Amino acid sequence: MNIHEYQAKDILRAAGVPIPPGEIAHTAEEAEAIATKIGGMVVVKAQVHAGGRGKAGGVKLAKTPAEAKEIASKILGMQIKGLTVYTVLVTAAADIASEAYVGIILDRATKKPVFMVSPAGGIDIEEVAASTPEKILKLPVDTRYGLQPYQASELGFFLFDDVKKVRAASKIMMALYDTFMKNGCSLAEINPLVVTPAGEVVALDAKMSIDDNELDRHPELAALRDETAEEHSEVEARNANLTFIKLDGDVGCVVNGAGLAMATMDLVKYYGGSPANFLDIGGSSNPEKVVNALKIITEDPSVKVILFNIFGGITRTDDVANGIVTATKANPLKIPIVIRLTGTNEEIAMKILTENGFTASSDMDEAVMKAVELAKGGKAA
Ligand code: GDP
Ligand code: MN
């Protein structure tokens, strides 16, 4: 789960990272009032889960409260990378002498949190990595011992020469690592970490992603979820207890179990198609889940065919068949459906489906081939 910049800043500020004061606004008038309260120059910043807001026109300096109001009225409602801006952060502006990058990601290869720091901050770190990789220092942390002060200094010295700044940066590294570990982050990033002309080291942007599996033990973080900032179908699926990820293709897949879902997507690709989603209805036998799954998939206009691939173990395939019949009676399908069922109560399931005008097979290759062909507009074999 991603959280907004202002939420990440609140967490980092509480951990001791120097961050200019700010508040959020949902209207231009609120933005003006906050700017008045802060006094002096402010920055108005779009709160959407996307990087590169600066380049997209979602981060603007304002000299007066009136200007903050005008800028906020332009940024609110704006689209950035397909996301609508409903909230802006109005924060005290800092003068910038230099910009650095500081981030931690969970690296699955080394199974460790890895620091990445660069004195070339402000811009995309991917760009720095591609053109001048020598400007990035990577440092894996052994979680048994945590980030050691000497490592924090090493990171600080990679960014700055001046010892005072190195100390300030090291303190920020320790706080960032602590925050990353305490909150079950998969990513925590400060870009830019700036030095002001007065020599202060300050974080001007913050990004945090929380591992979804941590949310049960962190209700305070789960409460930060902003559904308006998320893919609509993914929100709906989560609320229906389905595991769903939207993809770019046109074969809508309904599968039980993550392993079978992966195998199905592989097979769709193998036969020249492209999956529209990853949807796992799980191991239970709840026809309601099938109804919800079909609803979510058919709302996506890019889906040209629906492919059911169910292996009945604990899941009873007759329950799935009943789910398909119920769902399609309530909302008749406008696109073809290909069903593959095998396992528990397979004969009963086939009977239910045939009686209701569906065809189904128990062969996975055959079903996937057929679905791919239908998605391409061809006649099914
Ligand atoms: P991003 O583009 O989504 O990463 O948004 P950022 O918060 O990083 O802002 C983009 C850029 O705007 C930064 O790299 C800075 O150059 C600039 N910026 C952000 N806050 C301030 C500020 O307080 N003062 C000044 N002068 N520039 C700022
Ligand atoms: Mn940034």
Coordinates of C-alpha atoms and ligand atoms in Angstrom, one line a residue:
M1 CA 0.0 0.0 0.0
N2 CA 1.3 3.4 -0.9
I3 CA 0.7 6.4 1.3
H4 CA 0.8 10.1 0.4
E5 CA 3.7 12.4 0.8
Y6 CA 2.1 14.3 3.7
Q7 CA 1.4 11.1 5.6
A8 CA 5.0 9.8 5.0
K9 CA 6.3 13.2 6.2
D10 CA 4.2 13.0 9.4
I11 CA 5.7 9.7 10.2
L12 CA 9.3 10.8 9.4
R13 CA 8.9 14.0 11.3
A14 CA 7.8 12.1 14.4
A15 CA 11.0 10.0 14.0
G16 CA 13.1 13.2 14.1
V17 CA 13.7 13.9 10.4
P18 CA 13.8 17.7 9.8
I19 CA 10.9 18.5 7.5
P20 CA 9.3 22.0 6.9
P21 CA 5.9 22.4 8.5
G22 CA 2.8 22.0 6.3
E23 CA -0.9 21.0 6.2
I24 CA -3.2 19.6 3.6
A25 CA -6.1 21.3 1.8
H26 CA -9.0 20.1 -0.3
T27 CA -10.0 23.6 -1.5
A28 CA -8.2 26.6 -2.8
E29 CA -9.6 28.7 0.2
E30 CA -8.1 26.2 2.7
A31 CA -4.8 26.4 0.9
E32 CA -4.8 30.2 1.2
A33 CA -5.6 29.9 4.9
I34 CA -2.7 27.5 5.5
A35 CA -0.3 29.7 3.5
T36 CA -1.4 32.7 5.7
K37 CA -0.7 30.7 8.8
I38 CA 2.7 29.5 7.6
G39 CA 3.7 33.0 6.4
G40 CA 6.3 33.7 3.6
M41 CA 7.0 31.5 0.6
V42 CA 5.1 28.2 0.4
V43 CA 5.0 25.2 -1.9
V44 CA 1.7 23.8 -3.1
K45 CA 2.0 20.0 -3.8
A46 CA -0.4 17.6 -5.5
Q47 CA -1.0 14.5 -3.2
V48 CA -1.2 11.6 -5.6
H49 CA 0.6 8.3 -5.6
A50 CA 2.9 9.1 -8.5
G51 CA 6.5 10.3 -8.9
G52 CA 7.5 13.2 -11.2
R53 CA 4.8 15.5 -9.9
G54 CA 7.2 18.4 -10.3
K55 CA 7.6 17.8 -14.0
A56 CA 3.9 17.3 -14.4
G57 CA 3.1 20.8 -12.9
G58 CA 1.9 19.4 -9.6
V59 CA 4.5 21.2 -7.4
K60 CA 4.5 25.0 -7.5
L61 CA 6.0 27.8 -5.3
A62 CA 3.8 30.6 -4.1
K63 CA 5.0 33.9 -2.8
T64 CA 1.7 35.1 -1.2
P65 CA -1.4 33.4 0.2
A66 CA -3.4 34.8 -2.8
E67 CA -0.9 33.1 -5.1
A68 CA -1.2 29.9 -3.1
K69 CA -4.9 30.0 -3.6
E70 CA -4.7 30.5 -7.3
I71 CA -2.1 27.7 -7.7
A72 CA -4.2 25.3 -5.5
S73 CA -7.3 26.0 -7.6
K74 CA -5.2 24.9 -10.7
I75 CA -3.6 21.8 -9.1
L76 CA -6.8 20.5 -7.4
G77 CA -8.7 18.5 -10.0
M78 CA -5.7 18.1 -12.2
Q79 CA -4.7 14.7 -13.7
I80 CA -1.2 13.4 -13.0
K81 CA -0.4 10.1 -14.7
G82 CA -4.1 9.2 -14.8
L83 CA -4.7 10.1 -11.2
T84 CA -7.0 13.0 -10.1
V85 CA -5.7 15.4 -7.5
Y86 CA -8.2 15.8 -4.6
T87 CA -5.7 17.0 -2.0
V88 CA -2.8 19.4 -1.9
L89 CA 0.0 19.8 0.7
V90 CA 0.8 23.4 1.5
T91 CA 4.2 23.5 3.1
A92 CA 6.8 26.1 4.0
A93 CA 9.3 26.5 1.1
A94 CA 13.0 25.9 1.6
D95 CA 15.8 27.5 -0.3
I96 CA 17.9 24.9 -2.0
A97 CA 21.7 24.9 -2.4
S98 CA 21.9 21.2 -3.4
E99 CA 19.6 18.1 -3.7
A100 CA 20.5 14.6 -2.8
Y101 CA 18.6 11.2 -2.9
V102 CA 18.2 8.8 0.0
G103 CA 16.1 5.7 -0.2
I104 CA 15.7 2.2 1.2
I105 CA 14.1 -0.7 -0.6
L106 CA 13.5 -4.2 0.4
D107 CA 15.8 -6.2 -1.9
R108 CA 14.4 -9.7 -2.5
A109 CA 17.7 -11.0 -4.0
T110 CA 19.8 -10.3 -0.9
K111 CA 16.7 -10.5 1.4
K112 CA 17.8 -7.3 3.1
P113 CA 16.8 -3.7 3.2
V114 CA 19.2 -1.9 0.9
F115 CA 20.1 1.8 1.2
M116 CA 20.6 3.7 -2.0
V117 CA 22.0 7.2 -1.7
S118 CA 23.1 9.7 -4.3
P119 CA 24.4 13.3 -4.3
A120 CA 22.5 13.7 -7.6
G121 CA 19.1 14.0 -6.2
G122 CA 15.8 15.7 -7.1
I123 CA 15.5 13.9 -10.4
D124 CA 14.5 10.3 -11.1
I125 CA 16.9 7.9 -9.5
E126 CA 16.4 5.5 -12.4
E127 CA 17.9 8.1 -14.6
V128 CA 20.9 8.5 -12.4
A129 CA 21.3 4.7 -12.2
A130 CA 21.2 4.4 -16.0
S131 CA 23.5 7.3 -17.0
T132 CA 25.9 7.7 -14.0
P133 CA 25.7 4.6 -11.8
E134 CA 28.9 5.6 -10.0
K135 CA 26.9 8.4 -8.3
I136 CA 24.9 5.9 -6.4
L137 CA 26.0 4.1 -3.3
K138 CA 24.2 0.9 -2.3
L139 CA 24.5 -0.5 1.1
P140 CA 22.6 -3.6 2.3
V141 CA 21.8 -3.7 6.1
D142 CA 21.9 -6.8 8.2
T143 CA 18.6 -6.7 10.1
R144 CA 20.1 -8.7 13.0
Y145 CA 22.2 -5.7 13.9
G146 CA 20.4 -2.8 12.2
L147 CA 22.0 0.2 10.6
Q148 CA 25.3 0.8 12.4
P149 CA 26.5 4.3 13.1
Y150 CA 29.6 3.7 11.0
Q151 CA 27.4 2.7 8.1
A152 CA 25.2 5.8 8.5
S153 CA 28.4 7.9 8.4
E154 CA 29.6 6.1 5.3
L155 CA 26.3 7.0 3.6
G156 CA 26.6 10.6 4.8
F157 CA 30.1 10.9 3.5
F158 CA 29.0 9.7 0.1
L159 CA 26.7 12.7 0.0
F160 CA 28.6 15.5 1.7
D161 CA 32.2 16.5 2.5
D162 CA 31.4 18.8 5.4
V163 CA 31.3 16.9 8.7
K164 CA 28.4 18.9 10.1
K165 CA 26.2 17.9 7.1
V166 CA 27.5 14.3 7.3
R167 CA 26.3 14.1 10.9
A168 CA 22.9 15.6 10.1
A169 CA 22.5 13.2 7.2
S170 CA 23.6 10.2 9.3
K171 CA 21.0 11.0 11.9
I172 CA 18.4 11.1 9.1
M173 CA 19.6 7.7 7.7
M174 CA 19.2 6.2 11.2
A175 CA 15.7 7.7 11.5
L176 CA 14.7 6.5 8.0
Y177 CA 15.9 3.0 8.7
D178 CA 14.0 2.9 12.0
T179 CA 10.9 4.1 10.2
F180 CA 11.3 1.6 7.5
M181 CA 11.6 -1.4 9.9
K182 CA 9.0 -0.2 12.4
N183 CA 6.3 0.3 9.7
G184 CA 6.9 -2.8 7.6
C185 CA 7.9 -0.8 4.5
S186 CA 8.9 -2.2 1.2
L187 CA 10.2 1.3 0.2
A188 CA 11.0 4.5 2.0
E189 CA 12.5 7.4 0.1
I190 CA 13.5 11.0 0.5
N191 CA 14.0 12.8 -2.8
P192 CA 15.2 15.5 -2.6
L193 CA 17.1 15.6 0.7
V194 CA 18.3 19.2 0.4
V195 CA 21.0 21.4 1.9
T196 CA 19.8 25.0 2.4
P197 CA 22.1 27.9 1.8
A198 CA 22.4 28.1 5.6
G199 CA 23.8 24.6 5.6
E200 CA 20.7 22.8 7.1
V201 CA 19.9 19.3 5.8
V202 CA 16.1 19.0 5.2
A203 CA 13.7 16.5 3.6
L204 CA 11.5 18.1 1.0
D205 CA 9.7 15.0 -0.3
A206 CA 8.9 11.6 1.1
K207 CA 7.5 8.4 -0.3
M208 CA 6.6 5.2 1.6
S209 CA 5.1 1.9 0.5
I210 CA 3.9 -0.4 3.2
D211 CA 3.9 -4.2 2.7
D212 CA 0.2 -5.2 2.6
N213 CA 0.9 -8.1 4.9
E214 CA 1.9 -5.7 7.6
L215 CA -1.4 -3.9 7.7
D216 CA -3.1 -6.3 10.1
R217 CA -0.6 -5.5 12.8
H218 CA -0.5 -1.8 11.9
P219 CA -4.1 -0.6 12.0
E220 CA -2.8 3.0 12.3
L221 CA -1.2 2.6 8.9
A222 CA -4.1 0.7 7.3
A223 CA -6.2 3.7 8.3
L224 CA -4.0 5.9 6.0
R225 CA -5.3 4.1 2.9
D226 CA -6.8 6.6 0.4
E227 CA -9.2 4.6 -1.9
T228 CA -9.6 7.6 -4.2
A229 CA -5.9 7.3 -5.1
E230 CA -6.2 3.6 -6.0
E231 CA -7.3 1.6 -9.1
H232 CA -11.1 1.4 -8.7
S233 CA -11.3 -2.3 -9.6
E234 CA -8.5 -3.2 -7.1
V235 CA -10.4 -1.4 -4.3
E236 CA -13.6 -3.3 -5.2
A237 CA -11.8 -6.6 -5.3
R238 CA -10.0 -6.0 -2.0
N239 CA -13.4 -5.2 -0.3
A240 CA -14.8 -8.5 -1.7
N241 CA -11.8 -10.4 -0.3
L242 CA -10.4 -11.3 -3.8
T243 CA -6.8 -11.0 -4.7
F244 CA -6.8 -8.9 -7.8
I245 CA -4.2 -7.1 -9.9
K246 CA -5.1 -5.2 -13.0
L247 CA -2.9 -5.8 -16.1
D248 CA -2.8 -4.5 -19.6
G249 CA -4.1 -7.4 -21.7
D250 CA -7.6 -8.5 -22.8
V251 CA -8.1 -12.0 -21.4
G252 CA -9.9 -11.7 -18.1
C253 CA -8.8 -14.6 -15.8
V254 CA -10.8 -16.0 -12.9
V255 CA -8.7 -18.6 -11.1
N256 CA -8.5 -20.3 -7.7
G257 CA -5.1 -20.2 -6.0
A258 CA -2.1 -18.0 -6.7
G259 CA -0.1 -20.8 -8.2
L260 CA -2.8 -21.7 -10.7
A261 CA -3.3 -18.0 -11.5
M262 CA 0.4 -17.7 -12.3
A263 CA 0.3 -20.8 -14.4
T264 CA -2.8 -19.6 -16.2
M265 CA -1.2 -16.3 -17.1
D266 CA 1.9 -18.0 -18.3
L267 CA -0.2 -20.2 -20.5
V268 CA -2.2 -17.3 -21.9
K269 CA 1.1 -15.7 -22.8
Y270 CA 2.5 -19.0 -24.2
Y271 CA -0.5 -19.2 -26.6
G272 CA 0.1 -15.6 -27.8
G273 CA -2.5 -13.9 -25.6
S274 CA -2.3 -11.3 -22.9
P275 CA -4.0 -11.5 -19.5
A276 CA -6.2 -8.5 -18.4
N277 CA -5.7 -9.3 -14.8
F278 CA -4.7 -11.6 -12.0
L279 CA -7.7 -12.7 -10.0
D280 CA -7.6 -15.3 -7.4
I281 CA -11.0 -16.3 -5.9
G282 CA -9.1 -18.2 -3.2
G283 CA -9.6 -21.7 -1.8
S284 CA -13.1 -21.3 -0.4
S285 CA -16.3 -22.5 -2.1
N286 CA -18.3 -19.3 -2.0
P287 CA -20.5 -18.7 -5.0
E288 CA -20.7 -15.0 -3.9
K289 CA -16.9 -14.7 -4.7
V290 CA -17.6 -15.8 -8.3
V291 CA -20.4 -13.3 -8.6
N292 CA -18.1 -10.5 -7.4
A293 CA -15.2 -11.6 -9.6
L294 CA -17.3 -11.6 -12.7
K295 CA -18.7 -8.2 -11.8
I296 CA -15.2 -6.7 -11.4
I297 CA -13.8 -8.3 -14.6
T298 CA -16.7 -7.3 -16.8
E299 CA -16.4 -3.6 -15.7
D300 CA -13.1 -3.4 -17.5
P301 CA -13.8 -2.4 -21.1
S302 CA -10.5 -3.9 -22.4
V303 CA -11.6 -7.5 -21.4
K304 CA -12.7 -9.3 -24.6
V305 CA -13.1 -12.8 -23.1
I306 CA -13.4 -14.4 -19.7
L307 CA -11.4 -17.4 -18.8
F308 CA -12.4 -19.5 -15.8
N309 CA -9.7 -21.9 -14.7
I310 CA -10.7 -23.8 -11.6
F311 CA -9.0 -26.7 -9.9
G312 CA -11.4 -28.1 -7.3
G313 CA -9.6 -29.3 -4.2
I314 CA -11.3 -27.7 -1.2
T315 CA -13.1 -25.5 -3.7
R316 CA -16.1 -27.3 -5.0
T317 CA -16.5 -26.9 -8.7
D318 CA -20.3 -27.2 -8.5
D319 CA -20.3 -24.1 -6.2
V320 CA -18.2 -22.2 -8.8
A321 CA -20.6 -23.4 -11.6
N322 CA -23.6 -22.1 -9.5
G323 CA -21.7 -18.8 -9.0
I324 CA -21.3 -18.5 -12.8
V325 CA -25.0 -19.2 -13.4
T326 CA -26.2 -16.8 -10.8
A327 CA -23.8 -14.0 -11.9
T328 CA -24.7 -14.3 -15.6
K329 CA -28.4 -14.5 -14.9
A330 CA -28.2 -11.2 -12.9
N331 CA -25.9 -9.6 -15.4
P332 CA -26.0 -11.3 -18.8
L333 CA -22.5 -11.4 -20.4
K334 CA -21.7 -9.3 -23.4
I335 CA -18.5 -11.2 -24.1
P336 CA -17.6 -14.9 -24.5
I337 CA -16.7 -17.0 -21.5
V338 CA -14.5 -20.1 -21.6
I339 CA -14.7 -22.4 -18.6
R340 CA -12.3 -25.1 -17.5
L341 CA -13.2 -27.0 -14.4
T342 CA -11.7 -30.1 -12.9
G343 CA -11.6 -31.8 -9.5
T344 CA -14.1 -32.0 -6.7
N345 CA -17.7 -32.5 -7.9
E346 CA -16.7 -32.0 -11.5
E347 CA -19.5 -34.1 -12.9
I348 CA -22.2 -32.1 -11.0
A349 CA -20.5 -28.8 -12.2
M350 CA -20.5 -29.9 -15.8
K351 CA -24.2 -30.8 -15.5
I352 CA -25.1 -27.5 -14.0
L353 CA -23.3 -25.6 -16.7
T354 CA -24.6 -27.6 -19.6
E355 CA -28.2 -27.3 -18.4
N356 CA -27.7 -23.6 -18.3
G357 CA -26.3 -23.3 -21.8
F358 CA -22.6 -23.2 -21.0
T359 CA -19.9 -25.4 -22.3
A360 CA -16.9 -26.4 -20.2
S361 CA -13.9 -28.6 -20.5
S362 CA -11.5 -30.1 -18.1
D363 CA -8.4 -29.5 -20.3
M364 CA -6.4 -26.4 -19.4
D365 CA -4.4 -26.0 -22.7
E366 CA -7.6 -26.4 -24.7
A367 CA -9.4 -23.7 -22.7
V368 CA -6.6 -21.2 -22.7
M369 CA -6.1 -21.6 -26.5
K370 CA -9.8 -21.1 -27.1
A371 CA -9.8 -18.0 -24.9
V372 CA -6.8 -16.5 -26.6
E373 CA -8.4 -17.1 -30.0
L374 CA -11.6 -15.5 -28.9
A375 CA -9.8 -12.5 -27.6
K376 CA -8.2 -12.0 -31.0
G377 CA -11.6 -12.0 -32.5
G378 CA -11.2 -15.4 -34.1
K379 CA -13.7 -18.3 -34.0
A380 CA -13.1 -20.7 -31.2
A381 CA -11.9 -24.1 -32.3
Ligands
GDP1 P1 8.2 14.9 -7.3 O1 8.5 15.6 -8.6 O2 6.9 14.2 -7.3 O3 9.3 14.0 -6.8 O4 8.0 16.1 -6.2 P2 9.0 16.8 -5.2 O5 8.4 17.0 -3.9 O6 10.3 16.0 -5.2 O7 9.3 18.2 -5.9 C1 9.9 18.3 -7.1 C2 10.9 19.4 -7.1 O8 10.3 20.6 -6.7 C3 12.0 19.2 -6.1 O9 13.1 18.3 -6.6 C4 12.5 20.6 -5.9 O10 13.5 20.9 -6.9 C5 11.3 21.4 -6.0 N1 10.8 21.8 -4.7 C6 10.1 21.0 -3.8 N2 9.9 21.7 -2.6 C7 10.6 22.8 -2.7 C8 10.9 23.9 -1.8 O11 10.4 24.0 -0.7 N3 11.6 24.9 -2.3 C9 12.1 25.0 -3.6 N4 12.9 26.0 -4.0 N5 11.9 24.0 -4.4 C10 11.2 22.9 -4.0
MN2 MN 10.5 13.9 -5.3

